[in-house]
Coordinates of C-alpha atoms in Angstrom, one line a residue:
Chain C
M1 CA 201.9 83.3 106.5
E2 CA 203.9 86.0 106.8
Q3 CA 204.8 88.2 104.1
K4 CA 208.1 89.9 103.6
T5 CA 208.6 92.6 101.2
L6 CA 212.3 93.3 100.1
S7 CA 213.1 97.0 99.1
V8 CA 216.0 95.9 97.0
S9 CA 215.1 92.7 94.6
A10 CA 216.6 89.3 95.0
I11 CA 219.4 88.0 93.1
K12 CA 219.7 84.2 91.8
D13 CA 223.4 84.0 92.4
G14 CA 225.9 86.7 93.6
T15 CA 226.7 88.7 97.0
V16 CA 224.8 91.1 98.9
I17 CA 227.0 93.3 100.7
D18 CA 224.5 94.4 103.7
H19 CA 224.5 96.9 107.0
I20 CA 227.1 99.3 104.9
S21 CA 227.1 102.5 106.9
A22 CA 224.2 105.0 105.6
G23 CA 225.8 107.1 103.0
H24 CA 229.1 104.7 101.8
A25 CA 227.4 102.6 99.5
L26 CA 228.3 104.5 96.3
K27 CA 232.3 104.7 97.6
I28 CA 231.9 100.9 97.6
V29 CA 230.7 101.0 94.3
R30 CA 233.9 103.3 93.0
L31 CA 236.0 100.9 95.1
L32 CA 235.1 97.7 93.7
D33 CA 234.7 99.2 90.2
L34 CA 231.4 97.9 90.2
A35 CA 230.1 100.4 87.7
S36 CA 232.1 98.3 85.0
H37 CA 230.5 94.9 86.0
K38 CA 228.8 93.7 83.3
Q39 CA 225.7 92.1 85.2
V40 CA 223.0 93.5 87.2
V41 CA 224.1 95.9 90.4
T42 CA 221.5 96.7 92.8
I43 CA 222.1 99.7 95.2
G44 CA 219.7 100.9 98.5
L45 CA 220.6 103.8 100.2
N46 CA 219.1 104.8 103.6
L47 CA 217.1 101.5 104.1
P48 CA 215.6 101.0 107.6
S49 CA 218.0 99.0 109.7
G50 CA 217.2 97.1 113.3
S51 CA 221.1 97.3 114.2
L52 CA 222.2 100.7 112.7
G53 CA 219.1 102.7 112.4
V54 CA 219.8 103.2 108.8
K55 CA 222.0 101.1 106.1
D56 CA 223.2 101.2 102.7
I57 CA 223.1 97.6 100.4
I58 CA 224.4 96.4 97.5
K59 CA 223.6 93.5 95.7
V60 CA 225.9 92.2 92.8
A61 CA 224.3 89.7 90.5
G62 CA 227.0 87.1 89.1
K63 CA 230.1 87.8 91.2
E64 CA 231.4 86.3 94.3
L65 CA 232.7 88.7 96.7
S66 CA 236.1 87.5 98.2
E67 CA 237.2 87.9 101.9
E68 CA 239.9 90.2 100.9
E69 CA 237.7 92.2 98.3
A70 CA 235.5 92.3 101.9
D71 CA 238.2 93.7 104.1
R72 CA 238.9 96.2 101.8
V73 CA 235.5 97.7 102.2
A74 CA 235.5 97.3 105.8
M75 CA 236.5 100.9 106.4
F76 CA 233.0 101.8 104.7
A77 CA 230.9 98.9 106.2
P78 CA 232.5 98.4 109.8
Q79 CA 229.6 95.9 110.5
G80 CA 228.7 94.9 107.4
T81 CA 228.3 91.4 106.5
V82 CA 228.6 89.4 103.5
N83 CA 226.1 86.9 101.8
I84 CA 227.2 84.6 99.1
I85 CA 224.2 83.7 97.0
K86 CA 223.9 80.9 94.9
D87 CA 220.2 79.9 93.6
F88 CA 218.6 82.1 95.5
Q89 CA 219.6 80.6 99.0
V90 CA 222.3 82.1 101.3
V91 CA 225.7 79.5 101.0
K92 CA 228.2 81.3 102.7
K93 CA 227.9 84.4 105.1
F94 CA 230.7 86.1 106.9
N95 CA 231.5 89.8 108.4
T96 CA 233.7 92.6 107.3
R97 CA 236.9 92.7 109.3
L98 CA 238.9 96.0 109.0
P99 CA 242.5 95.1 108.3
S100 CA 245.4 96.6 110.3
L101 CA 246.9 98.2 107.1
I102 CA 244.7 99.4 104.1
T103 CA 246.8 100.0 100.9
H104 CA 246.2 101.9 97.7
I105 CA 242.7 103.4 98.2
I106 CA 242.9 106.0 100.6
V107 CA 244.5 109.6 98.9
C108 CA 246.2 111.0 102.1
P109 CA 244.7 114.4 103.0
N110 CA 248.1 115.9 103.5
P111 CA 248.9 118.0 100.6
K112 CA 252.8 117.9 101.6
C113 CA 252.8 114.0 101.7
I114 CA 255.4 112.6 99.6
T115 CA 252.2 110.1 98.3
N116 CA 250.6 113.4 96.5
H117 CA 253.8 114.2 94.5
E118 CA 255.2 110.5 93.3
A119 CA 253.2 107.7 92.2
I120 CA 253.0 105.8 95.3
E121 CA 250.9 103.0 96.6
T122 CA 249.6 104.7 99.8
K123 CA 249.3 102.5 102.8
F124 CA 247.4 103.5 106.1
K125 CA 247.2 102.1 109.5
T126 CA 244.1 101.7 110.9
I127 CA 244.2 102.9 114.8
G128 CA 241.0 102.0 117.1
N129 CA 237.6 100.0 115.6
N130 CA 235.1 101.1 118.6
G131 CA 233.4 103.8 117.3
Q132 CA 235.9 106.5 115.8
L133 CA 238.5 105.1 113.1
K134 CA 241.6 106.9 112.8
L135 CA 244.1 106.1 110.1
Q136 CA 247.7 107.0 110.0
C137 CA 249.6 107.4 106.9
H138 CA 252.2 105.1 106.9
Y139 CA 254.7 107.9 105.0
C140 CA 253.8 111.4 106.4
E141 CA 252.8 109.7 109.6
K142 CA 249.7 112.3 110.0
I143 CA 246.7 110.3 112.0
F144 CA 243.3 111.3 110.4
L145 CA 239.6 110.7 111.3
Q146 CA 238.1 108.9 108.4
S147 CA 236.1 111.9 107.8
D148 CA 239.5 114.0 107.1
I149 CA 239.9 111.8 103.9
L150 CA 238.3 113.5 100.9
E151 CA 239.2 111.2 98.5
Y152 CA 239.5 107.6 97.8
K153 CA 241.1 106.0 94.8
N154 CA 239.3 102.8 92.8
N155 CA 240.8 99.7 91.1
Chain S
M9 CA 267.8 94.5 121.3
A10 CA 267.9 94.3 117.6
S11 CA 271.1 95.4 116.2
L12 CA 271.0 99.0 114.0
A13 CA 273.2 97.6 111.2
G14 CA 271.3 98.0 107.7
R15 CA 268.8 99.9 109.3
S16 CA 267.0 103.2 108.2
I17 CA 266.2 105.8 110.8
V18 CA 263.4 107.7 109.3
S19 CA 261.4 108.5 112.4
I20 CA 262.4 108.6 116.5
K21 CA 259.6 105.8 116.6
D22 CA 261.8 103.2 114.6
L23 CA 263.9 103.4 117.9
S24 CA 263.1 101.7 120.9
K25 CA 264.3 103.5 124.6
E26 CA 267.0 100.8 124.4
E27 CA 268.3 101.5 121.1
I28 CA 268.1 105.3 121.7
L29 CA 270.4 104.4 125.0
S30 CA 273.1 102.5 123.2
V31 CA 273.4 105.6 120.6
L32 CA 273.9 107.7 123.2
G33 CA 276.4 105.5 124.7
K34 CA 277.9 105.0 121.4
A35 CA 278.1 108.8 121.0
D36 CA 279.8 109.6 124.7
R37 CA 282.5 107.0 123.6
L38 CA 283.2 108.8 120.3
K39 CA 283.2 112.4 121.7
I40 CA 286.0 110.9 124.1
N41 CA 287.6 108.2 122.0
P42 CA 287.6 109.7 118.4
E43 CA 288.1 106.9 115.8
P44 CA 289.2 108.7 112.8
R45 CA 289.5 105.1 111.0
L46 CA 286.8 103.5 111.9
L47 CA 285.0 103.9 108.3
E48 CA 287.8 104.4 106.0
G49 CA 286.6 103.1 102.4
M50 CA 283.2 103.8 103.0
V51 CA 281.0 106.6 101.8
L52 CA 278.0 108.7 102.6
G53 CA 275.4 109.7 100.4
S54 CA 274.6 113.7 101.5
C55 CA 271.4 113.9 99.8
F56 CA 270.0 117.6 100.8
F57 CA 266.7 118.0 98.4
E58 CA 266.6 121.7 100.7
P59 CA 269.2 123.8 102.3
S60 CA 270.4 123.4 105.7
T61 CA 273.3 124.4 107.6
R62 CA 274.0 122.8 110.5
T63 CA 272.2 118.9 109.9
R64 CA 274.3 118.8 106.6
L65 CA 277.4 120.1 107.6
S66 CA 277.5 117.9 111.3
F67 CA 276.3 114.7 108.9
E68 CA 279.4 115.4 106.5
T69 CA 281.9 116.1 109.1
A70 CA 280.9 113.2 111.3
M71 CA 281.8 110.9 108.3
S72 CA 284.9 112.3 107.5
K73 CA 285.9 112.4 111.1
L74 CA 285.5 108.5 111.2
G75 CA 287.6 108.5 108.0
G76 CA 284.9 107.8 105.5
K77 CA 284.2 109.7 102.5
V78 CA 281.4 112.5 101.5
V79 CA 279.4 113.0 98.0
G80 CA 275.9 114.5 97.6
F81 CA 274.1 117.7 97.1
A82 CA 273.2 120.7 99.2
D83 CA 270.3 121.7 96.8
G84 CA 267.6 119.8 95.2
A85 CA 267.9 122.2 92.2
V86 CA 271.2 120.8 90.9
T87 CA 269.8 117.2 90.8
S88 CA 267.8 115.2 88.0
A89 CA 264.5 116.1 90.1
K90 CA 264.6 119.2 87.8
K91 CA 264.7 117.0 84.9
G92 CA 261.5 115.2 86.2
E93 CA 263.5 112.3 87.8
T94 CA 261.3 110.8 90.9
M95 CA 262.8 111.1 94.2
W96 CA 262.3 107.2 94.3
D97 CA 264.8 107.0 91.1
S98 CA 267.2 109.4 92.5
M99 CA 267.3 107.5 95.7
R100 CA 267.5 103.9 94.3
I101 CA 270.6 105.0 91.8
I102 CA 272.7 106.9 94.7
G103 CA 272.0 103.9 96.9
Q104 CA 273.9 101.8 94.4
Y105 CA 276.8 104.3 94.6
V106 CA 277.2 104.9 98.5
D107 CA 277.2 103.0 101.7
V108 CA 274.7 105.4 103.6
I109 CA 272.6 108.2 102.9
A110 CA 271.5 111.0 104.9
M111 CA 268.8 113.1 103.3
R112 CA 266.7 115.8 104.0
H113 CA 263.6 116.8 101.8
P114 CA 260.6 119.3 101.4
L115 CA 258.1 116.7 101.1
E116 CA 256.8 114.7 104.6
G117 CA 257.1 111.0 104.1
A118 CA 260.1 111.3 101.6
A119 CA 262.8 109.4 103.8
R120 CA 260.3 106.5 104.3
R121 CA 260.0 106.4 100.7
A122 CA 263.8 106.4 100.1
S123 CA 264.1 103.9 102.5
E124 CA 262.1 101.7 100.7
A125 CA 263.7 102.7 97.6
T126 CA 267.4 101.4 98.3
N127 CA 269.0 98.8 100.7
K128 CA 271.3 101.4 101.9
P129 CA 270.5 102.8 105.2
V130 CA 268.9 106.2 105.1
L131 CA 269.1 108.5 107.9
N132 CA 266.4 111.1 108.1
G133 CA 267.9 114.6 108.3
G134 CA 264.2 116.2 108.3
D135 CA 261.1 115.4 106.0
G136 CA 259.0 119.1 105.6
A137 CA 257.2 119.3 108.9
N138 CA 257.3 115.5 110.1
Q139 CA 260.3 113.8 111.6
H140 CA 264.2 115.0 112.1
P141 CA 265.1 112.4 114.2
T142 CA 269.2 112.7 114.5
Q143 CA 267.7 116.0 116.4
T144 CA 265.9 114.4 119.0
L145 CA 268.9 112.1 119.5
L146 CA 271.5 115.1 120.2
D147 CA 268.7 116.8 122.0
L148 CA 268.3 113.5 124.4
F149 CA 272.0 113.3 124.3
T150 CA 272.7 116.8 125.5
I151 CA 269.8 116.7 128.2
R152 CA 271.7 113.6 129.7
E153 CA 275.1 115.1 129.6
C154 CA 274.2 118.7 131.2
Q155 CA 272.2 117.2 133.5
G156 CA 274.0 113.9 134.5
R157 CA 270.3 111.9 133.9
I158 CA 267.1 112.5 131.9
D159 CA 264.7 110.4 134.4
G160 CA 263.2 112.9 137.1
L161 CA 263.5 116.1 135.3
D162 CA 261.3 119.1 134.7
I163 CA 261.6 119.8 131.1
A164 CA 259.9 122.8 129.4
L165 CA 259.3 122.7 125.5
V166 CA 258.9 126.7 124.1
G167 CA 257.8 128.5 120.9
D168 CA 256.2 127.0 118.0
L169 CA 254.8 123.9 119.6
K170 CA 252.4 123.4 116.9
Y171 CA 254.6 123.3 113.6
G172 CA 257.8 122.5 115.5
R173 CA 259.0 118.8 114.3
T174 CA 261.9 119.3 116.9
T175 CA 259.2 119.8 119.8
H176 CA 256.8 117.0 118.3
S177 CA 260.1 114.1 118.3
L178 CA 261.3 115.0 121.5
A179 CA 258.0 115.2 123.6
Q180 CA 257.5 111.7 121.7
A181 CA 260.8 110.5 122.8
L182 CA 260.5 111.4 126.3
T183 CA 257.6 109.2 126.3
H184 CA 260.5 106.7 127.5
F185 CA 261.5 108.6 130.5
N186 CA 259.8 109.7 133.7
V187 CA 259.9 113.4 133.2
R188 CA 257.5 116.4 133.7
L189 CA 256.9 118.2 130.4
H190 CA 256.0 121.8 130.3
F191 CA 254.6 123.8 127.2
V192 CA 254.6 127.1 126.8
A193 CA 253.3 128.8 123.5
P194 CA 250.7 131.0 122.3
D195 CA 247.3 129.6 122.3
S196 CA 247.5 129.1 118.5
L197 CA 250.6 127.3 118.5
Q198 CA 250.5 125.2 121.2
M199 CA 251.2 121.4 121.4
P200 CA 248.9 119.2 118.7
D201 CA 246.3 117.0 120.7
Y202 CA 247.8 114.1 119.1
I203 CA 250.7 114.3 121.1
C204 CA 249.1 115.2 123.8
E205 CA 247.3 111.9 123.5
E206 CA 250.2 109.8 122.9
L207 CA 251.9 111.8 126.1
K208 CA 248.4 110.7 128.2
N209 CA 248.5 106.8 127.1
A210 CA 252.2 106.9 128.4
G211 CA 251.4 108.5 131.5
V212 CA 254.0 111.5 131.0
E213 CA 252.6 114.3 133.4
F214 CA 252.3 117.7 131.2
H215 CA 251.3 121.3 131.8
I216 CA 250.3 124.3 129.4
Y217 CA 251.3 127.7 129.9
D218 CA 251.0 130.6 127.5
K219 CA 254.1 132.7 129.2
M220 CA 258.1 131.8 130.0
E221 CA 257.7 133.5 133.2
D222 CA 255.3 130.8 134.8
V223 CA 257.8 127.9 134.3
I224 CA 261.0 129.2 133.8
N225 CA 262.0 129.1 137.5
E226 CA 260.6 125.4 137.8
V227 CA 262.6 123.9 135.3
D228 CA 265.9 122.2 134.7
I229 CA 265.8 122.2 130.5
F230 CA 264.2 125.3 128.9
Y231 CA 264.1 124.1 125.4
L232 CA 263.3 127.1 123.2
T233 CA 262.5 127.1 119.8
R234 CA 261.9 129.7 116.7
I235 CA 258.2 131.2 116.5
Q236 CA 257.8 131.8 112.4
G237 CA 256.5 134.6 110.9
E238 CA 254.9 132.5 108.0
R239 CA 252.9 130.2 110.2
F240 CA 250.7 133.3 111.0
P241 CA 248.0 134.4 108.9
D242 CA 248.1 137.8 110.9
Q243 CA 251.3 139.7 110.5
M244 CA 250.2 142.0 113.7
E245 CA 249.5 138.9 115.5
Y246 CA 253.1 137.4 115.0
E247 CA 254.8 140.9 115.5
R248 CA 253.0 141.0 118.8
I249 CA 253.7 137.1 120.1
K250 CA 257.1 137.8 118.7
N251 CA 258.0 140.3 121.4
V252 CA 256.3 138.6 124.6
F253 CA 257.9 134.9 123.3
R254 CA 261.7 136.7 124.0
L255 CA 263.8 135.0 126.6
K256 CA 265.7 138.0 127.8
K257 CA 268.9 137.7 130.5
E258 CA 267.0 139.6 133.3
M259 CA 264.4 136.4 133.1
L260 CA 267.2 134.2 134.6
S261 CA 267.6 135.8 137.9
D262 CA 265.4 133.2 139.8
V263 CA 266.4 130.3 137.9
R264 CA 267.4 126.9 139.0
N265 CA 271.1 126.4 139.4
N266 CA 271.4 123.5 137.2
L267 CA 269.0 125.3 134.3
K268 CA 270.4 125.0 130.7
I269 CA 268.6 126.5 127.9
M270 CA 268.8 124.5 124.6
H271 CA 267.7 125.8 121.4
P272 CA 267.9 123.7 117.9
L273 CA 269.1 126.9 116.0
P274 CA 269.0 128.9 114.0
R275 CA 267.4 131.3 116.8
V276 CA 265.9 135.0 115.3
N277 CA 265.3 137.1 118.3
E278 CA 263.3 134.9 120.7
L279 CA 266.9 134.1 122.4
D280 CA 268.8 137.3 123.9
E281 CA 272.0 137.0 122.8
K282 CA 273.7 138.4 126.5
I283 CA 272.3 134.7 127.2
D284 CA 275.1 133.4 125.4
D285 CA 277.9 134.1 128.2
T286 CA 275.8 132.9 131.2
S287 CA 276.3 129.4 132.7
H288 CA 272.6 128.3 131.8
A289 CA 273.6 128.5 127.9
Y290 CA 273.9 125.3 126.3
Y291 CA 272.6 125.6 122.9
F292 CA 276.1 125.5 121.2
E293 CA 277.6 122.5 122.8
E294 CA 274.1 121.3 122.0
A295 CA 274.7 121.9 118.2
Q296 CA 278.3 120.3 118.0
N297 CA 277.1 117.2 120.0
G298 CA 274.9 116.7 116.7
L299 CA 278.5 115.9 115.4
F300 CA 279.0 112.9 118.1
V301 CA 275.5 111.7 117.7
R302 CA 275.4 111.2 114.1
Q303 CA 279.1 109.6 114.3
A304 CA 277.6 107.1 115.8
L305 CA 274.6 106.5 114.4
I306 CA 276.5 106.5 111.4
A307 CA 278.7 104.1 112.5
S308 CA 275.8 101.7 113.8
V309 CA 274.0 101.6 110.8
L310 CA 277.3 100.6 108.9
G311 CA 277.4 97.9 111.3
K312 CA 281.0 99.5 112.6
I313 CA 280.2 99.5 116.3

């Protein structure tokens, strides 16, 4: 019988966010405030991946990630898959989808943007998802590469 | 075409080509047939959080000449902003007093934010380095007025193309038309990539130069802008460029007869005053047209024309 070794231990009930772009798992932890989660959260960084080369993975015990939450993490895991686990079995599986508008989580890198001076929920339009994601601030209208974004807000 | 009644005009991109042409047509009519009682009983809130001369006075005069009244301020330091009130609160309250708001603010995105704070139409008179749509509309109006058309023209945008919001918005608006654009700027102040990309996507032909002389004889409109010293980290470089980017009367000897020179003003030394008396100068008419375009816009968002 083939023996599989799991790099990250299995969970009984919860959610596995797989195929996260390498280096982004901790941003998702902050975004979903998983550090405050009362049950086990396992994070794997730079795991080998057939499709991505290397990937990150997060396993959250005792939490079923909603599709809305999955969409919010999509900018860090554009090819991400979400597996809902019940009694060690995958009962639901879906892909993350990049929303056309990302609200709240991005801090606008433009220091002269009004959002950096008044308490405003930021809004960014997503432009193009093939390879290079660009984000346009709803307020100052500047267009940024994802790598230009220096700071994210959590909940 | 959607009506402009009740709508805020924050960015030139808020307007379709049909809506732009509709505003220009209404400005044409108001220029010929003034309507001194059109907006009687209505009030414009003129909210200028940073200083402005032409934009503020032309908004206020536009409202007055249509029979409306104006309240407001010309300097953010005299408002409750100084006491720590947010712009959002200020605009929400002012929106309860007036029928339409014209505003300028040093922060980018301020006008969009203001348009979310009030249900009254907000007309953006400049938000930092971002947008200044009424300038763009008056530029389009002026181009059409002095050339009789926009399609088919060769238009040079000259000066600080990197930071100048008027040239960005004008280039974006011209994507609606069949024009050839010529960008003239020092390398360090050339048109940003994202605007060039928009032009490419829209199929607009454009060319890049670093000297005025390379293009002045080949264009119908020469749109000159000021190069601002504070943009240069190296003041010596600024002094050099300032003197290279100066349009002099003798440079006009072989230009097209119909060439018109435009400038959003204020000018410093990039536009020789000896040009003022030539048939090519059109910047004072351009500034005057701001009045008719702003009349058309105020009356349109108030649903009165």
